[in-house]
PDB file of C-alpha atoms in Angstrom:
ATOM      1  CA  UNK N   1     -19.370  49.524  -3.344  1.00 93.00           C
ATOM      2  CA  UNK N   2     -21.941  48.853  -0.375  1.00 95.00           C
ATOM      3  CA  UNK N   3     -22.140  46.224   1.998  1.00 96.00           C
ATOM      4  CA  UNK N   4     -24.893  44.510   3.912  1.00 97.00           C
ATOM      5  CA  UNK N   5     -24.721  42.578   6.836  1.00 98.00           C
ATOM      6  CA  UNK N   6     -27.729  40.610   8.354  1.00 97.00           C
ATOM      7  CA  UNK N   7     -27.130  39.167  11.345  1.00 97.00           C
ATOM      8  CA  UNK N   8     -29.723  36.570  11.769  1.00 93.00           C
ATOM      9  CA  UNK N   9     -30.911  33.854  14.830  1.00 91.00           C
ATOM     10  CA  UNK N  10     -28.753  31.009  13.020  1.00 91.00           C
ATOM     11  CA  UNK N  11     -26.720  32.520  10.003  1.00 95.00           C
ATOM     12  CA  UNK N  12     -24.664  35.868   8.978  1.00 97.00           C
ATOM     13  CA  UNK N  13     -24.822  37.481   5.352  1.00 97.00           C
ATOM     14  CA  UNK N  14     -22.696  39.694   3.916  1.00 97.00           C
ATOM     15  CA  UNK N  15     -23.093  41.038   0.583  1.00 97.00           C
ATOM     16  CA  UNK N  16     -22.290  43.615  -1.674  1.00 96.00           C
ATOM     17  CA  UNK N  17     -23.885  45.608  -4.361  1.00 95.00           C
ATOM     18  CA  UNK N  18     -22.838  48.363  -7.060  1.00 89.00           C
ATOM     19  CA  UNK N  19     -24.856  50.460  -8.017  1.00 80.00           C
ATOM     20  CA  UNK N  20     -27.630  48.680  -6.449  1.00 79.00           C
ATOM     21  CA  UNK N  21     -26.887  45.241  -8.336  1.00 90.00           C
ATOM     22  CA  UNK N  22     -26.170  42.498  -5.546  1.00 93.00           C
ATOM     23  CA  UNK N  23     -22.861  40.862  -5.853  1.00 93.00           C
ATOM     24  CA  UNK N  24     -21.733  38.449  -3.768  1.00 93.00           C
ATOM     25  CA  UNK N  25     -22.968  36.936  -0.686  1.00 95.00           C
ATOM     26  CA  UNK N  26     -21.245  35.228   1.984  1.00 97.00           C
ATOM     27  CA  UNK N  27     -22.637  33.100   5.157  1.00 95.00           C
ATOM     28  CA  UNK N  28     -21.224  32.183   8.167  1.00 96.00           C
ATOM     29  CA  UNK N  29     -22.993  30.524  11.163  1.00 95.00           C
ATOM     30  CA  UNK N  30     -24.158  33.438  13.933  1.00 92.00           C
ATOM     31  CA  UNK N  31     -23.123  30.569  16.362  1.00 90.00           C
ATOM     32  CA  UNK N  32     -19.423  30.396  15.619  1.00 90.00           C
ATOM     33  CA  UNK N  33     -17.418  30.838  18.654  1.00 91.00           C
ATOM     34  CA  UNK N  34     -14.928  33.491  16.051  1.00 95.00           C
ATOM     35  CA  UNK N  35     -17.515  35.570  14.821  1.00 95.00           C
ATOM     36  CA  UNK N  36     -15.090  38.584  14.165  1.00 96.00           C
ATOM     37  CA  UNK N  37     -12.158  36.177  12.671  1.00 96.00           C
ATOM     38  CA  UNK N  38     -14.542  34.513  10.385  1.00 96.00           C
ATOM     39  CA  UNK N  39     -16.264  38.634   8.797  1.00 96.00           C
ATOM     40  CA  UNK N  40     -12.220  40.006   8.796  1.00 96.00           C
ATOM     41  CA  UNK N  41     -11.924  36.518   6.442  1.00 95.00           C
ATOM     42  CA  UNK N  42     -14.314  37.908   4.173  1.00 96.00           C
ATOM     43  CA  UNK N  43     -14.269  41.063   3.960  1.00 95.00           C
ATOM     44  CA  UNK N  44     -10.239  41.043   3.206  1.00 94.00           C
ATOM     45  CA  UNK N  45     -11.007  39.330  -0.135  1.00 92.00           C
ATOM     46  CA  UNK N  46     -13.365  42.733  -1.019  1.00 92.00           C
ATOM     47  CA  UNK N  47     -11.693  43.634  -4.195  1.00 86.00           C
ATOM     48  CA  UNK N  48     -13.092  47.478  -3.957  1.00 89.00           C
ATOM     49  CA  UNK N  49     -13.179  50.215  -1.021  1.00 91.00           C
ATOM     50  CA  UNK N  50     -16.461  50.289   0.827  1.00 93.00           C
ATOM     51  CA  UNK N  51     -18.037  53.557   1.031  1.00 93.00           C
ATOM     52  CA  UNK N  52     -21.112  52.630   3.006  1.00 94.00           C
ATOM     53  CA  UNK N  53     -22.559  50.241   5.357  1.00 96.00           C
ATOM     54  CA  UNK N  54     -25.941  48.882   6.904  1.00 97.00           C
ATOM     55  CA  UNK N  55     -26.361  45.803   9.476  1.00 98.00           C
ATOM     56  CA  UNK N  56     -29.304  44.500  10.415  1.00 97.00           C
ATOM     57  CA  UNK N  57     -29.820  42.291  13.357  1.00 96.00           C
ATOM     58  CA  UNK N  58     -31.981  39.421  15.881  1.00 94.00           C
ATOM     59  CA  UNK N  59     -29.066  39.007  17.746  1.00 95.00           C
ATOM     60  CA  UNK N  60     -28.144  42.263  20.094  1.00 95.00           C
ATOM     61  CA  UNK N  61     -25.232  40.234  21.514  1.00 96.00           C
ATOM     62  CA  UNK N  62     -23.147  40.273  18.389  1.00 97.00           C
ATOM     63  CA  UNK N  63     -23.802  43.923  17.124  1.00 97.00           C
ATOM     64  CA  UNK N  64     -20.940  45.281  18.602  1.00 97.00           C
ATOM     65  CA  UNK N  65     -18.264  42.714  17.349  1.00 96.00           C
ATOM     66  CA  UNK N  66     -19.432  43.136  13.994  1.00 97.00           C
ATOM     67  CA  UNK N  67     -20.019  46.543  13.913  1.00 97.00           C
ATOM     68  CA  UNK N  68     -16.353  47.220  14.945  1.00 96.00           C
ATOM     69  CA  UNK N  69     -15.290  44.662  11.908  1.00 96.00           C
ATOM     70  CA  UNK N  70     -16.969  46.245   9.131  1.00 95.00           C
ATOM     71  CA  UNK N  71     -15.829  49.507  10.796  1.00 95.00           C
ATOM     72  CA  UNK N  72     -12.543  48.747  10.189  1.00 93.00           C
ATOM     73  CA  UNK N  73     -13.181  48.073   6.339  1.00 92.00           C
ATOM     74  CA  UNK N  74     -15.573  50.989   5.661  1.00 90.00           C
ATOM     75  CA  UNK N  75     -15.089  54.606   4.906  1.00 86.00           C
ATOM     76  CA  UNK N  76     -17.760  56.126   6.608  1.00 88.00           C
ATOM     77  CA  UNK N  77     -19.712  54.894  10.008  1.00 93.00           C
ATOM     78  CA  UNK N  78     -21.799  51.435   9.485  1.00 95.00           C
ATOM     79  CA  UNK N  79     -25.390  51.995  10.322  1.00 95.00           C
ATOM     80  CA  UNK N  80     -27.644  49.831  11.999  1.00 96.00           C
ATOM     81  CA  UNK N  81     -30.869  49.555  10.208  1.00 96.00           C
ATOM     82  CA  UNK N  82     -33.914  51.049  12.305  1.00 94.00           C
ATOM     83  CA  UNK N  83     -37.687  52.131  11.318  1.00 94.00           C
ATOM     84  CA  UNK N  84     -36.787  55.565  12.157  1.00 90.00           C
ATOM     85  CA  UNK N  85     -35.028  56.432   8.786  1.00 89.00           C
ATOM     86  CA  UNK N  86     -35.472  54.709   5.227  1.00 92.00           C
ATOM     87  CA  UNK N  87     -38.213  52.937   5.327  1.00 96.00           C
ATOM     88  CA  UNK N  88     -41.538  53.540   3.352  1.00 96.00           C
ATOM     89  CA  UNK N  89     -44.202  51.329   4.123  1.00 98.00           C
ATOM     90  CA  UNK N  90     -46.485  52.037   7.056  1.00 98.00           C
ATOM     91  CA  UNK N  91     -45.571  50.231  10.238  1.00 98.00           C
ATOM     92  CA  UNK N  92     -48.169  52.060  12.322  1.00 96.00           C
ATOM     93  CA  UNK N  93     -50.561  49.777  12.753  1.00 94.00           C
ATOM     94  CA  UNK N  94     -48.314  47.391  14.504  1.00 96.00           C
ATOM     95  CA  UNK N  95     -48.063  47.479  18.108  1.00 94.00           C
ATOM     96  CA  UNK N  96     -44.989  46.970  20.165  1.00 90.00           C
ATOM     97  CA  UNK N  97     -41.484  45.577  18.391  1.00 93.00           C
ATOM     98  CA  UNK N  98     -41.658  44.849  15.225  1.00 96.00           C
ATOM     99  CA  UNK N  99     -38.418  42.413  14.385  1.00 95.00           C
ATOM    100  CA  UNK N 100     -36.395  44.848  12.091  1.00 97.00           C
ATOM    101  CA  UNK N 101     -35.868  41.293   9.419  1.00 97.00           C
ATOM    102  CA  UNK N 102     -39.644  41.257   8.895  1.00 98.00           C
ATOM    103  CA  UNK N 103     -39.739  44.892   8.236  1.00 98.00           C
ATOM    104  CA  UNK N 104     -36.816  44.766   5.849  1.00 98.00           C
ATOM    105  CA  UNK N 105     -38.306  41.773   3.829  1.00 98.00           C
ATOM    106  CA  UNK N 106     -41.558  43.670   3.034  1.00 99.00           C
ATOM    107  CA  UNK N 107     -39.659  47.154   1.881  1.00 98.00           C
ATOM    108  CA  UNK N 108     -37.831  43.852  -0.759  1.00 98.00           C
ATOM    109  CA  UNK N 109     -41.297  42.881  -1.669  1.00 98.00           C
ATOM    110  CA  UNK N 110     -42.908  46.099  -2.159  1.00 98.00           C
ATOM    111  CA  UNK N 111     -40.116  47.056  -4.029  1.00 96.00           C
ATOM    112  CA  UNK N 112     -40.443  43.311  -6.374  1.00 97.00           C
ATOM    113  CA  UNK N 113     -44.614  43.493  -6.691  1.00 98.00           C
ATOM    114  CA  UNK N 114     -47.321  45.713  -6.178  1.00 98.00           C
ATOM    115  CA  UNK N 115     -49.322  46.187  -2.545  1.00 98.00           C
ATOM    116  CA  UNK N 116     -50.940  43.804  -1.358  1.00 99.00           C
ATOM    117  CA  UNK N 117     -48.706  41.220  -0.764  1.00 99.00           C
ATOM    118  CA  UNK N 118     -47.584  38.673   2.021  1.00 99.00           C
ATOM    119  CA  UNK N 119     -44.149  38.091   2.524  1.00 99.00           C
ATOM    120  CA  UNK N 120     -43.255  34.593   3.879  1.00 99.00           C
ATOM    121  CA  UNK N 121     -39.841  33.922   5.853  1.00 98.00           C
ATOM    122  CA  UNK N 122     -39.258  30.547   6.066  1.00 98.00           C
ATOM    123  CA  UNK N 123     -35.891  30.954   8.322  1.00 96.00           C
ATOM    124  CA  UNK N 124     -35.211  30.081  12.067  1.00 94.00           C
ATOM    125  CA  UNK N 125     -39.099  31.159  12.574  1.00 96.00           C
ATOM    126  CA  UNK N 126     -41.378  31.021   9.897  1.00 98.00           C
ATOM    127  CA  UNK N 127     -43.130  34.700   9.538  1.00 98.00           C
ATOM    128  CA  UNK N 128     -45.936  35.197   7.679  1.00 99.00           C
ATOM    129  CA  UNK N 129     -46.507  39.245   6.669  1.00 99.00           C
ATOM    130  CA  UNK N 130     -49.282  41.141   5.365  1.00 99.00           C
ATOM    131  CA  UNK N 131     -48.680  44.544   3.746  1.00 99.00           C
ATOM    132  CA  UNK N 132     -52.344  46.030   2.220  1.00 98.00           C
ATOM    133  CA  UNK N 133     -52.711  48.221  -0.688  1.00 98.00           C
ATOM    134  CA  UNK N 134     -52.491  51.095   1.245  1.00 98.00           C
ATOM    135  CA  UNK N 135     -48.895  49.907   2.023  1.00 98.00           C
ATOM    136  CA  UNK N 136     -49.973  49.507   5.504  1.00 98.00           C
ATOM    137  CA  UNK N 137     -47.826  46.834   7.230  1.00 98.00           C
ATOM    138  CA  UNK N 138     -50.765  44.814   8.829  1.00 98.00           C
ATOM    139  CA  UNK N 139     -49.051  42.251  11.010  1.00 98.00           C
ATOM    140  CA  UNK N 140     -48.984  38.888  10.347  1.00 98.00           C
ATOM    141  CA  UNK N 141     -47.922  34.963  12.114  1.00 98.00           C
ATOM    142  CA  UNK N 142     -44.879  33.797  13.551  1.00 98.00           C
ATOM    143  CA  UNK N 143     -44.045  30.036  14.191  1.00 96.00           C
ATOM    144  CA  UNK N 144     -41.134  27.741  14.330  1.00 97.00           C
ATOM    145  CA  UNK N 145     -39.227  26.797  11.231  1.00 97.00           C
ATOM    146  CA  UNK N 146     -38.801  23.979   9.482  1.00 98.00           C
ATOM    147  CA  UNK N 147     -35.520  23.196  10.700  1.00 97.00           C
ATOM    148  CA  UNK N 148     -36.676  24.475  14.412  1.00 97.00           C
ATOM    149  CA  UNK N 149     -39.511  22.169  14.794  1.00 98.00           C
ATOM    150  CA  UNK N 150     -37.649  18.977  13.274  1.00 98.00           C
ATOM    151  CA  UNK N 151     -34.996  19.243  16.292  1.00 98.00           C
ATOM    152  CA  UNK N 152     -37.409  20.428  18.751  1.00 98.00           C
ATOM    153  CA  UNK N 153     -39.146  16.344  18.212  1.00 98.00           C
ATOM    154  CA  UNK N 154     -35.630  15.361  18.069  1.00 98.00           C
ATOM    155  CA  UNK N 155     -34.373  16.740  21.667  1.00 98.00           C
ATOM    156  CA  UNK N 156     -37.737  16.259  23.151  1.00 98.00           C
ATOM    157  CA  UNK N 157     -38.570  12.784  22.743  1.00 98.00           C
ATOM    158  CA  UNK N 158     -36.708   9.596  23.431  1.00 98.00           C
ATOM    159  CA  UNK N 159     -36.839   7.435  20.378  1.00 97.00           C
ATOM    160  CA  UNK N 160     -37.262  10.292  17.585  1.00 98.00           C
ATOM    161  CA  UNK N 161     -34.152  10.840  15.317  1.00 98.00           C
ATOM    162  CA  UNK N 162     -32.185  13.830  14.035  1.00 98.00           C
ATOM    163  CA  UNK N 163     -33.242  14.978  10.422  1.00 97.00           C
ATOM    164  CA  UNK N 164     -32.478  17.431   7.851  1.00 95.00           C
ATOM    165  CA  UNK N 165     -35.103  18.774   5.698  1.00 95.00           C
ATOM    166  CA  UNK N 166     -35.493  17.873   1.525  1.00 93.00           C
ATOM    167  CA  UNK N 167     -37.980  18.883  -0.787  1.00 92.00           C
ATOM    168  CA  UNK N 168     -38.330  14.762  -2.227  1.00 94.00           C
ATOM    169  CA  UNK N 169     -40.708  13.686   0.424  1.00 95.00           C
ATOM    170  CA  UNK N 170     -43.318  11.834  -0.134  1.00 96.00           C
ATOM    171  CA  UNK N 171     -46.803  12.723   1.684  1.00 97.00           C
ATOM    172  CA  UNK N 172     -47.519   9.448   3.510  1.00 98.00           C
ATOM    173  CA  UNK N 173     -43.958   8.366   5.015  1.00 97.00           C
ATOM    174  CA  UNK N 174     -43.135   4.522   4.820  1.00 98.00           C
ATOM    175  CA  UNK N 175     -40.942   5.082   7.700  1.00 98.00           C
ATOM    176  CA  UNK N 176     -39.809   7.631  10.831  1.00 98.00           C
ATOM    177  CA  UNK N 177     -37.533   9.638   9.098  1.00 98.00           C
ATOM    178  CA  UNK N 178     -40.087   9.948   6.250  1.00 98.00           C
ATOM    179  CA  UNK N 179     -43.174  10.799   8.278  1.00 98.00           C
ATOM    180  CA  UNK N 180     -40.823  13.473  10.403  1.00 98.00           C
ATOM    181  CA  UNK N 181     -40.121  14.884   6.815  1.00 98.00           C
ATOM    182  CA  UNK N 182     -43.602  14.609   5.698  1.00 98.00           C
ATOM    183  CA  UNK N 183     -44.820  16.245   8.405  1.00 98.00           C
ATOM    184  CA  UNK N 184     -42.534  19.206   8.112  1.00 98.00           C
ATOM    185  CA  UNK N 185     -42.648  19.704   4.383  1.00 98.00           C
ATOM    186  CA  UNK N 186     -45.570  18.986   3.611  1.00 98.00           C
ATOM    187  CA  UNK N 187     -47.312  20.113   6.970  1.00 98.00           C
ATOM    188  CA  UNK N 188     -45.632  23.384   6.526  1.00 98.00           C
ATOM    189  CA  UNK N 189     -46.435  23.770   3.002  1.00 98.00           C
ATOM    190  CA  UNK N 190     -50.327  23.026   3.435  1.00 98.00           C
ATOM    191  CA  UNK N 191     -50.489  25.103   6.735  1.00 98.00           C
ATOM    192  CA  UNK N 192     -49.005  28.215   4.425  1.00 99.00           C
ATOM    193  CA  UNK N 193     -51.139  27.519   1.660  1.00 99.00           C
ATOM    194  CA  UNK N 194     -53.920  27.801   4.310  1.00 99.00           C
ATOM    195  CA  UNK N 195     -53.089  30.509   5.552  1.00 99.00           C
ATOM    196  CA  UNK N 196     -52.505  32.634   2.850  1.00 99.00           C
ATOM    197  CA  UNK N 197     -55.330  31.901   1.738  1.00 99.00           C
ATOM    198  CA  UNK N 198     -57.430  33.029   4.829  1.00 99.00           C
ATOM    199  CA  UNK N 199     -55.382  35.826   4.941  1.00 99.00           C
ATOM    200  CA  UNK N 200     -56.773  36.620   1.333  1.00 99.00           C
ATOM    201  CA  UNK N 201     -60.022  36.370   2.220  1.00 98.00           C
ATOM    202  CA  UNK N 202     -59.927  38.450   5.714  1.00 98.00           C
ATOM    203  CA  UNK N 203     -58.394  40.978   3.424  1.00 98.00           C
ATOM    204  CA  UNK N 204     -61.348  41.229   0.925  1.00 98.00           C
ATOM    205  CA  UNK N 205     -58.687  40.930  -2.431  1.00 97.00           C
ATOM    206  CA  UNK N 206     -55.798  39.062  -3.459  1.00 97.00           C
ATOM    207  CA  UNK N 207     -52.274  40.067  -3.759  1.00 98.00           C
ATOM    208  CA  UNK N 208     -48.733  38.713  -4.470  1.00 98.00           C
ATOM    209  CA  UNK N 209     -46.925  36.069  -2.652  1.00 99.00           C
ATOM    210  CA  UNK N 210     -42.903  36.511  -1.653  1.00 99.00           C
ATOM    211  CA  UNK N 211     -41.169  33.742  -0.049  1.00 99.00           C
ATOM    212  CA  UNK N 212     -37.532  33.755   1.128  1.00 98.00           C
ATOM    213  CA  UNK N 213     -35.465  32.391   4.123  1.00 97.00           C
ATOM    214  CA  UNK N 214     -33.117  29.313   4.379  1.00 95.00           C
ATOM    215  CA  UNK N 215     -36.152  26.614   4.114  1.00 97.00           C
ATOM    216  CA  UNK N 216     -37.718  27.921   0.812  1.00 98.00           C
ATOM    217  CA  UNK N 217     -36.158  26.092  -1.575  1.00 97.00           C
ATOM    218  CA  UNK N 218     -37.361  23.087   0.077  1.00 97.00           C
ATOM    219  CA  UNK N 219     -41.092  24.368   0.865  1.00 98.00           C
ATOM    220  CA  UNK N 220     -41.827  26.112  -2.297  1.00 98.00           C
ATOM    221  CA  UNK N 221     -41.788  23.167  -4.582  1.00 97.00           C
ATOM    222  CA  UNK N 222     -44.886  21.662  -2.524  1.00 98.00           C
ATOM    223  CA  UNK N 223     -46.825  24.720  -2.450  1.00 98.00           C
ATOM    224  CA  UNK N 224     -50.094  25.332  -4.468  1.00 98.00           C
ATOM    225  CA  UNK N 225     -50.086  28.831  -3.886  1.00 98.00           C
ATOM    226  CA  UNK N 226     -47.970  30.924  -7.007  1.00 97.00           C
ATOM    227  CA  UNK N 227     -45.128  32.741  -5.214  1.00 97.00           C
ATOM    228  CA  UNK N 228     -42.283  34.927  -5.576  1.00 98.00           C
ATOM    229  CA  UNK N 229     -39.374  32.957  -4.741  1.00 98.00           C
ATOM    230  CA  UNK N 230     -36.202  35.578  -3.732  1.00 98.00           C
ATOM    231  CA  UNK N 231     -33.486  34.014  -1.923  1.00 96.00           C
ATOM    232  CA  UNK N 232     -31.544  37.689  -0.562  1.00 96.00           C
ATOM    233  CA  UNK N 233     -34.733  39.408   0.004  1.00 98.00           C
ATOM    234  CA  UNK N 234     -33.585  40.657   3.124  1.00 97.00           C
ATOM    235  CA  UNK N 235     -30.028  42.224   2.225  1.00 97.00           C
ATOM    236  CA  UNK N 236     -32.156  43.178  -1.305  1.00 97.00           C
ATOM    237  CA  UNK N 237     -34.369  45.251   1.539  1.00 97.00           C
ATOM    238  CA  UNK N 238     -31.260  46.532   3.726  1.00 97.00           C
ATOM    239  CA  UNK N 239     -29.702  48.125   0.227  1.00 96.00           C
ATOM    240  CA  UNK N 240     -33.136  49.405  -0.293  1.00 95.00           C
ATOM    241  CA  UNK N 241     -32.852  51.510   2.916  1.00 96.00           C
ATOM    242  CA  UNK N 242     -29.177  52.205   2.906  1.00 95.00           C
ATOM    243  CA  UNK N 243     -30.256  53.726  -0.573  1.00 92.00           C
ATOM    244  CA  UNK N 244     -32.523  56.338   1.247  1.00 90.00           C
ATOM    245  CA  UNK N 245     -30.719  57.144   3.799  1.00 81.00           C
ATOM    246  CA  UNK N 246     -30.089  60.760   3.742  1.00 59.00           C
ATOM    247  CA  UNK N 247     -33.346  61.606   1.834  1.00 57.00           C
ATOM    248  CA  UNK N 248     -35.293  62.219   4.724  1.00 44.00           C
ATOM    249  CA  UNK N 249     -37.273  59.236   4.372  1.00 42.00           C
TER     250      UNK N 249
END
């Protein structure tokens, strides 16, 4: 068994897979004051040994506390997933750092669909990524998430209030709490469709839309464009490269 850890802006995963089939996944907040308590609770109730290990994360301050926890429970050294080794699409184009979750969510895609594709994120930040048919990893947008941009108005004004995100909102909100929700369901949702479709047309051909990240569930029911919908794309793309690794990729 295998085992995937994603250490994102706002959540942990951990899953597992066999022989490349996903098994469970867990989730624990990145902001919990036990990080290491709360991975040793899960990872005791593995029922099988783990032979080898990939983590991928946004968060540089908690790498070594989990590393040394899944250490601890694996046979062989964890790895931390990196451009330099597994990876197949061409990141070349891109200049600077490229956040290691974007790059791990197209390898998913291009694995689910054929080039080109976008991959859309809808987590802490919303990413928008463009991958061409030459498998050329062509950049994309990055703005706040749903969830981000709702308490943003929240701390940031005086009279706004606190709200969580559903997918039943209507478009023209009768109230406060219903506008707030209308404008960041349906306001993200039109500004994606937008987008994508721009992105379409800048491209010269159409491709495949994949949408993950905690927000999707509650985006992808308002959007006109047809998409993908895979909820562990990411850990689906750090088997993907713990798969390669030793292949020379």
């Amino acid at each position: 068994m295998n085992l995937a850890i994603d250490i994102g802006n706002s959540t942990i995963r951990v899953a597992t897979a066999l022989e490349q089939q996903i098994g469970e996944v867990w989730q624990i907040s990145s902001k919990t004051k036990d990080v290491a308590g709360e991975l040793v609770q899960i990872l005791a109730r593995l029922k099988k040994p783990v032979q080898k290990s990939i983590i991928a994360s946004v968060k540089p301050e908690l790498n070594n506390t989990v590393y040394h926890v899944v250490r601890s429970f694996c046979r062989s050294e964890p790895v931390f997933a990196s451009l330099k080794q597994g990876f197949s699409l061409d990141y070349s184009c891109y200049e600077g750092l490229l956040g290691i979750d974007r790059a791990l969510c197209c390898e998913a895609a291009n694995q689910l669909t054929a080039p080109p594709f976008v991959v859309v994120d809808l987590g802490t930040a919303t990413t928008i990524n463009l991958v061409d048919e030459n498998r050329r990893f062509r950049g994309g947008l990055i703005f706040p998430g749903v969830q981000m941009g709702l308490a943003a108005l929240a701390n940031n004004t005086a009279l706004l209030p606190p709200v969580q995100p559903e997918p039943a909102v209507p478009l023209i909100g009768q109230n406060t709490r219903e506008c707030l929700l209308a404008g960041a369901v349906h306001g993200t949702a039109l500004f994606l469709d937008k987008a994508i479709a721009k992105i379409w047309s800048q491209l010269g051909r159409e491709g495949a839309t994949v949408i993950t990240g905690g927000s999707a569930p509650v985006i992808t029911p308002h959007l006109e464009t047809r998409s993908i919908l895979e909820p562990n794309l990411l850990v689906k793309g750090l088997f993907t490269v713990l798969n390669r690794y030793g292949e020379g990729s």
